[in-house]
XYZ file of C-alpha atoms in Angstrom:
333
model
C 0.000 -0.003 0.002
C 3.014 2.276 -0.179
C 4.976 3.801 -3.028
C 8.344 4.509 -1.467
C 9.899 7.880 -2.167
C 13.005 6.427 -3.896
C 11.388 3.717 -5.999
C 11.566 3.525 -9.793
C 7.779 3.890 -9.936
C 7.873 7.037 -7.820
C 10.655 8.547 -9.896
C 8.718 7.815 -13.052
C 5.569 9.394 -11.618
C 7.429 12.528 -10.573
C 8.421 13.096 -14.171
C 4.722 13.188 -15.000
C 3.802 15.572 -12.165
C 2.528 12.833 -9.828
C 4.154 12.743 -6.399
C 4.770 9.779 -4.123
C 2.409 9.635 -1.106
C 1.830 7.302 1.807
C -1.559 6.079 2.938
C -2.418 4.445 6.247
C -4.417 1.383 5.163
C -6.015 0.912 8.589
C -7.331 4.501 8.530
C -8.663 4.281 4.998
C -10.397 0.976 5.537
C -10.969 -1.743 2.977
C -12.539 0.519 0.368
C -9.763 3.054 0.659
C -7.112 0.342 0.252
C -8.817 -0.919 -2.884
C -8.975 2.591 -4.317
C -5.296 3.181 -3.647
C -4.309 -0.166 -5.213
C -6.363 0.576 -8.315
C -4.753 4.008 -8.570
C -1.293 2.492 -8.244
C -2.068 -0.108 -10.897
C -3.193 2.606 -13.283
C -0.067 4.650 -12.570
C 2.212 1.668 -13.280
C 0.434 0.955 -16.566
C 0.722 4.624 -17.518
C 4.464 4.551 -16.839
C 4.865 1.370 -18.926
C 2.802 2.831 -21.762
C 5.229 5.772 -21.949
C 8.194 3.422 -22.498
C 10.538 4.109 -24.205
C 11.333 7.771 -23.591
C 14.870 7.678 -25.003
C 16.959 5.554 -27.437
C 17.556 1.890 -26.631
C 20.997 0.241 -26.803
C 20.926 -3.165 -28.489
C 24.116 -5.088 -27.668
C 25.054 -7.575 -30.393
C 27.861 -9.792 -29.170
C 29.192 -10.546 -32.660
C 31.008 -8.504 -35.346
C 29.231 -6.427 -38.006
C 28.220 -8.378 -41.103
C 27.533 -11.677 -39.339
C 24.086 -13.280 -39.541
C 23.248 -12.255 -35.981
C 24.302 -8.659 -36.673
C 22.358 -8.435 -39.932
C 19.205 -9.846 -38.332
C 19.553 -7.522 -35.330
C 19.857 -4.437 -37.525
C 16.912 -5.368 -39.737
C 14.691 -5.988 -36.721
C 15.968 -2.960 -34.762
C 15.045 -0.579 -37.564
C 11.469 -1.859 -37.762
C 10.898 -2.070 -34.002
C 12.388 1.383 -33.475
C 9.764 2.808 -35.831
C 7.008 1.139 -33.809
C 8.386 2.287 -30.456
C 9.075 5.818 -31.637
C 12.707 5.683 -30.479
C 15.882 4.553 -32.278
C 17.296 1.128 -31.386
C 21.072 1.609 -31.559
C 23.071 -1.543 -32.323
C 26.274 -1.820 -30.267
C 28.646 -4.578 -31.465
C 30.664 -6.126 -28.606
C 32.333 -9.194 -30.124
C 34.611 -11.778 -28.539
C 34.710 -15.126 -26.722
C 31.868 -16.693 -28.736
C 29.585 -13.832 -27.824
C 29.968 -14.106 -24.062
C 31.826 -10.771 -23.673
C 28.977 -8.723 -25.111
C 26.317 -10.710 -23.304
C 28.055 -10.109 -19.969
C 27.751 -6.331 -20.482
C 23.978 -6.764 -20.758
C 23.867 -8.755 -17.519
C 25.518 -5.828 -15.722
C 23.290 -3.123 -17.238
C 20.496 -1.315 -15.424
C 17.216 -3.300 -15.524
C 15.203 -0.452 -17.024
C 14.457 -1.732 -20.533
C 16.978 0.555 -22.217
C 19.628 -2.137 -22.746
C 18.762 -5.165 -24.860
C 21.071 -8.036 -25.688
C 21.142 -10.453 -28.595
C 21.586 -13.956 -27.204
C 22.058 -17.239 -29.038
C 22.187 -20.971 -28.486
C 25.873 -20.496 -27.727
C 25.585 -17.699 -25.160
C 22.504 -18.964 -23.302
C 22.400 -22.758 -23.681
C 26.004 -23.891 -24.164
C 28.525 -21.490 -22.654
C 27.680 -21.971 -18.967
C 27.905 -25.762 -19.356
C 31.211 -25.796 -21.211
C 32.918 -22.812 -19.576
C 33.118 -22.995 -15.760
C 34.643 -19.479 -15.615
C 31.755 -17.775 -17.396
C 31.162 -14.281 -16.005
C 27.351 -14.495 -15.984
C 24.508 -16.887 -15.280
C 22.217 -17.159 -18.343
C 19.173 -17.888 -16.170
C 19.716 -15.776 -13.058
C 21.098 -12.658 -14.784
C 18.647 -12.314 -17.688
C 14.988 -12.149 -18.553
C 14.112 -13.728 -21.932
C 12.051 -11.365 -24.068
C 11.482 -12.849 -27.524
C 12.804 -15.424 -29.959
C 13.788 -13.826 -33.249
C 14.242 -17.133 -35.080
C 16.925 -19.590 -36.092
C 19.407 -20.253 -38.850
C 21.128 -23.457 -39.986
C 24.847 -23.712 -40.597
C 26.640 -24.822 -43.709
C 30.000 -26.245 -44.598
C 32.102 -24.218 -47.021
C 35.579 -24.991 -48.346
C 38.163 -23.241 -50.433
C 37.740 -24.393 -54.073
C 41.367 -25.564 -54.072
C 40.354 -28.438 -51.770
C 39.700 -31.571 -53.894
C 36.155 -32.167 -52.637
C 32.923 -31.313 -54.468
C 30.547 -32.693 -51.833
C 30.397 -33.987 -48.259
C 31.279 -37.580 -49.157
C 34.406 -36.515 -51.052
C 35.386 -34.230 -48.202
C 35.039 -37.060 -45.663
C 37.165 -39.318 -47.838
C 39.836 -36.640 -48.133
C 39.781 -35.972 -44.386
C 40.187 -39.675 -43.614
C 43.192 -39.797 -45.940
C 44.712 -36.736 -44.222
C 44.056 -37.116 -40.491
C 44.888 -34.051 -38.385
C 45.879 -31.924 -41.381
C 42.592 -30.120 -42.055
C 41.728 -26.935 -40.151
C 38.102 -26.023 -39.578
C 36.910 -22.656 -38.331
C 34.088 -21.508 -36.090
C 33.162 -18.243 -34.377
C 34.752 -19.439 -31.151
C 35.112 -22.111 -28.501
C 31.816 -23.495 -27.173
C 29.949 -22.063 -30.186
C 27.381 -24.013 -32.184
C 29.804 -23.989 -35.107
C 32.484 -25.557 -32.894
C 30.167 -28.308 -31.668
C 28.851 -28.831 -35.199
C 32.410 -29.583 -36.279
C 32.980 -31.955 -33.384
C 29.683 -33.679 -34.163
C 30.798 -34.176 -37.770
C 34.161 -35.545 -36.637
C 32.411 -38.069 -34.406
C 29.766 -39.073 -36.958
C 32.247 -39.462 -39.838
C 35.200 -40.797 -37.879
C 37.586 -38.070 -39.052
C 40.259 -35.965 -37.351
C 40.259 -32.185 -37.920
C 41.769 -29.311 -35.928
C 39.463 -26.573 -34.628
C 40.499 -22.928 -35.120
C 38.329 -20.429 -33.164
C 37.728 -16.911 -34.482
C 35.995 -13.842 -33.039
C 33.530 -13.760 -35.925
C 32.624 -15.484 -39.184
C 33.985 -12.587 -41.274
C 37.453 -13.106 -39.818
C 37.288 -16.820 -40.580
C 36.187 -16.036 -44.122
C 39.337 -14.030 -44.757
C 41.522 -17.036 -43.947
C 39.246 -19.454 -45.798
C 39.327 -17.357 -48.963
C 43.122 -17.173 -48.666
C 43.410 -20.942 -48.210
C 44.947 -20.748 -44.737
C 42.115 -22.926 -43.385
C 40.208 -25.587 -45.311
C 36.690 -25.655 -43.841
C 34.330 -23.137 -42.278
C 31.213 -24.096 -40.328
C 29.081 -20.999 -39.928
C 25.726 -19.388 -40.511
C 24.996 -18.602 -44.096
C 24.619 -14.845 -44.560
C 28.290 -13.870 -44.571
C 29.454 -16.716 -46.834
C 26.603 -16.829 -49.344
C 27.872 -14.009 -51.628
C 31.266 -15.756 -51.912
C 29.578 -19.074 -52.728
C 27.484 -17.463 -55.467
C 30.620 -15.769 -56.851
C 32.441 -19.105 -57.012
C 35.098 -18.070 -54.496
C 33.923 -20.685 -52.014
C 32.290 -24.092 -52.409
C 29.269 -25.030 -50.292
C 29.316 -28.742 -49.444
C 26.216 -29.123 -47.301
C 23.752 -27.448 -44.949
C 23.011 -28.591 -41.408
C 19.217 -28.276 -41.623
C 16.880 -31.218 -42.274
C 15.761 -29.764 -45.622
C 17.495 -27.825 -48.365
C 17.451 -24.047 -48.298
C 15.591 -21.980 -50.873
C 18.662 -19.715 -51.082
C 20.852 -22.730 -52.013
C 18.531 -25.353 -53.532
C 21.395 -27.164 -55.264
C 23.301 -27.733 -52.001
C 22.318 -30.976 -50.243
C 21.875 -31.363 -46.522
C 24.482 -33.237 -44.512
C 21.666 -35.560 -43.448
C 21.069 -36.660 -47.052
C 24.824 -36.943 -47.610
C 25.090 -40.039 -45.456
C 24.480 -38.764 -41.905
C 20.690 -38.885 -41.406
C 20.659 -37.807 -37.741
C 22.954 -34.811 -38.265
C 21.202 -31.504 -37.646
C 22.338 -28.258 -36.002
C 21.086 -24.673 -36.019
C 21.534 -21.413 -34.176
C 18.552 -19.741 -32.537
C 18.713 -16.021 -31.833
C 16.690 -14.040 -29.297
C 16.413 -10.818 -27.335
C 17.234 -10.646 -23.615
C 17.196 -7.880 -21.013
C 18.805 -7.750 -17.557
C 17.020 -9.628 -14.786
C 14.554 -7.576 -12.735
C 13.461 -5.529 -15.744
C 9.771 -4.685 -15.153
C 7.387 -7.266 -16.596
C 5.272 -4.592 -18.243
C 8.295 -3.366 -20.196
C 9.216 -6.925 -21.229
C 5.644 -7.506 -22.414
C 5.746 -4.315 -24.492
C 9.040 -5.238 -26.172
C 7.805 -8.777 -26.847
C 4.596 -7.495 -28.396
C 6.384 -5.110 -30.740
C 9.047 -7.645 -31.752
C 6.481 -10.342 -32.524
C 4.384 -7.861 -34.516
C 7.381 -6.971 -36.662
C 8.408 -10.611 -37.128
C 4.929 -11.429 -38.381
C 5.043 -9.037 -41.330
C 5.404 -10.632 -44.763
C 8.067 -8.228 -46.062
C 10.318 -8.777 -43.052
C 9.967 -12.556 -43.272
C 10.966 -12.364 -46.928
C 13.962 -10.186 -46.100
C 15.125 -12.581 -43.390
C 14.609 -15.591 -45.660
C 17.248 -14.102 -47.972
C 19.625 -14.500 -45.016
C 18.515 -18.150 -44.584
C 16.928 -17.074 -41.302
C 13.556 -18.448 -40.208
C 11.689 -15.959 -37.990
C 10.049 -17.149 -34.785
C 7.493 -15.662 -32.418
C 7.208 -16.807 -28.801
C 6.013 -15.348 -25.541
C 8.724 -14.683 -22.925
C 7.540 -17.785 -21.021
C 7.680 -20.017 -24.105
C 11.123 -18.653 -24.985
C 12.332 -19.503 -21.470
C 11.062 -23.082 -21.930
C 12.930 -23.377 -25.232
C 16.171 -22.315 -23.535
C 15.721 -24.952 -20.827
C 15.059 -27.645 -23.438
C 18.062 -26.602 -25.524
C 20.320 -26.611 -22.468
């Protein structure tokens, strides 16, 4: 029955000319208490309806030009228009995305710092890295799933392999000599490579990078032989003939690369990996703010033109409530 003088609600009400007051519930009686509670509820909803009142920082824990970055920028532009405030993308790459995500965990829980999280940062890293600087459950509130993207295997054209089967044969004949890249230790790309090694009985050496663009530079130069990454950054090089796509990690072929078979149909029927991407905010962010962000994100993701734009990046949009997104994270973990 009290709005304390220093609370976030009180501070928000002051900005609107409403001052914090204290009521004695025993003096007011039951009817008075009910009236005060209804007034408070209306004030909280009014404060939430005014969100956001300034630009929002959207931390993307991967370099510019990567699939996650491209998706974040496309979505941020549309959602910013709906919210009436710019959503400013802030790239903080490194350590498979965990560096940028940690900055979100330490931000103020006011709805003005969003973070782009992935399968790697919120379902894998805390299991595989005991020194992780954040807890993906305790330190965050899931807001919305943006969607997911499969990975694909690309090689330098100088490698004598036109498909997955020929690559496996070459790898078996050259154990320990092939270098495969991913966006970092504990990433989905890393585990996708280890899964392929186990399924095919081959020996390759993992080379972690800070982002797929950096791995592409070495792949194009022939310093590494295989890259396992999301599709957006590599697709232009594949279409230009500078790289060769051997297979995709989804269960069905992609419309962007219909001629490229899946790894599953290349002799490994149970092989499937993908990267889901979602929006998180710091724990203790008000539920009304989370609901507003979720509503606007899902509205944008449901538009036909945006879905078409994301499909060009081999990205399948998703739309979940915060509760359903939290369940997905638990299942993936």
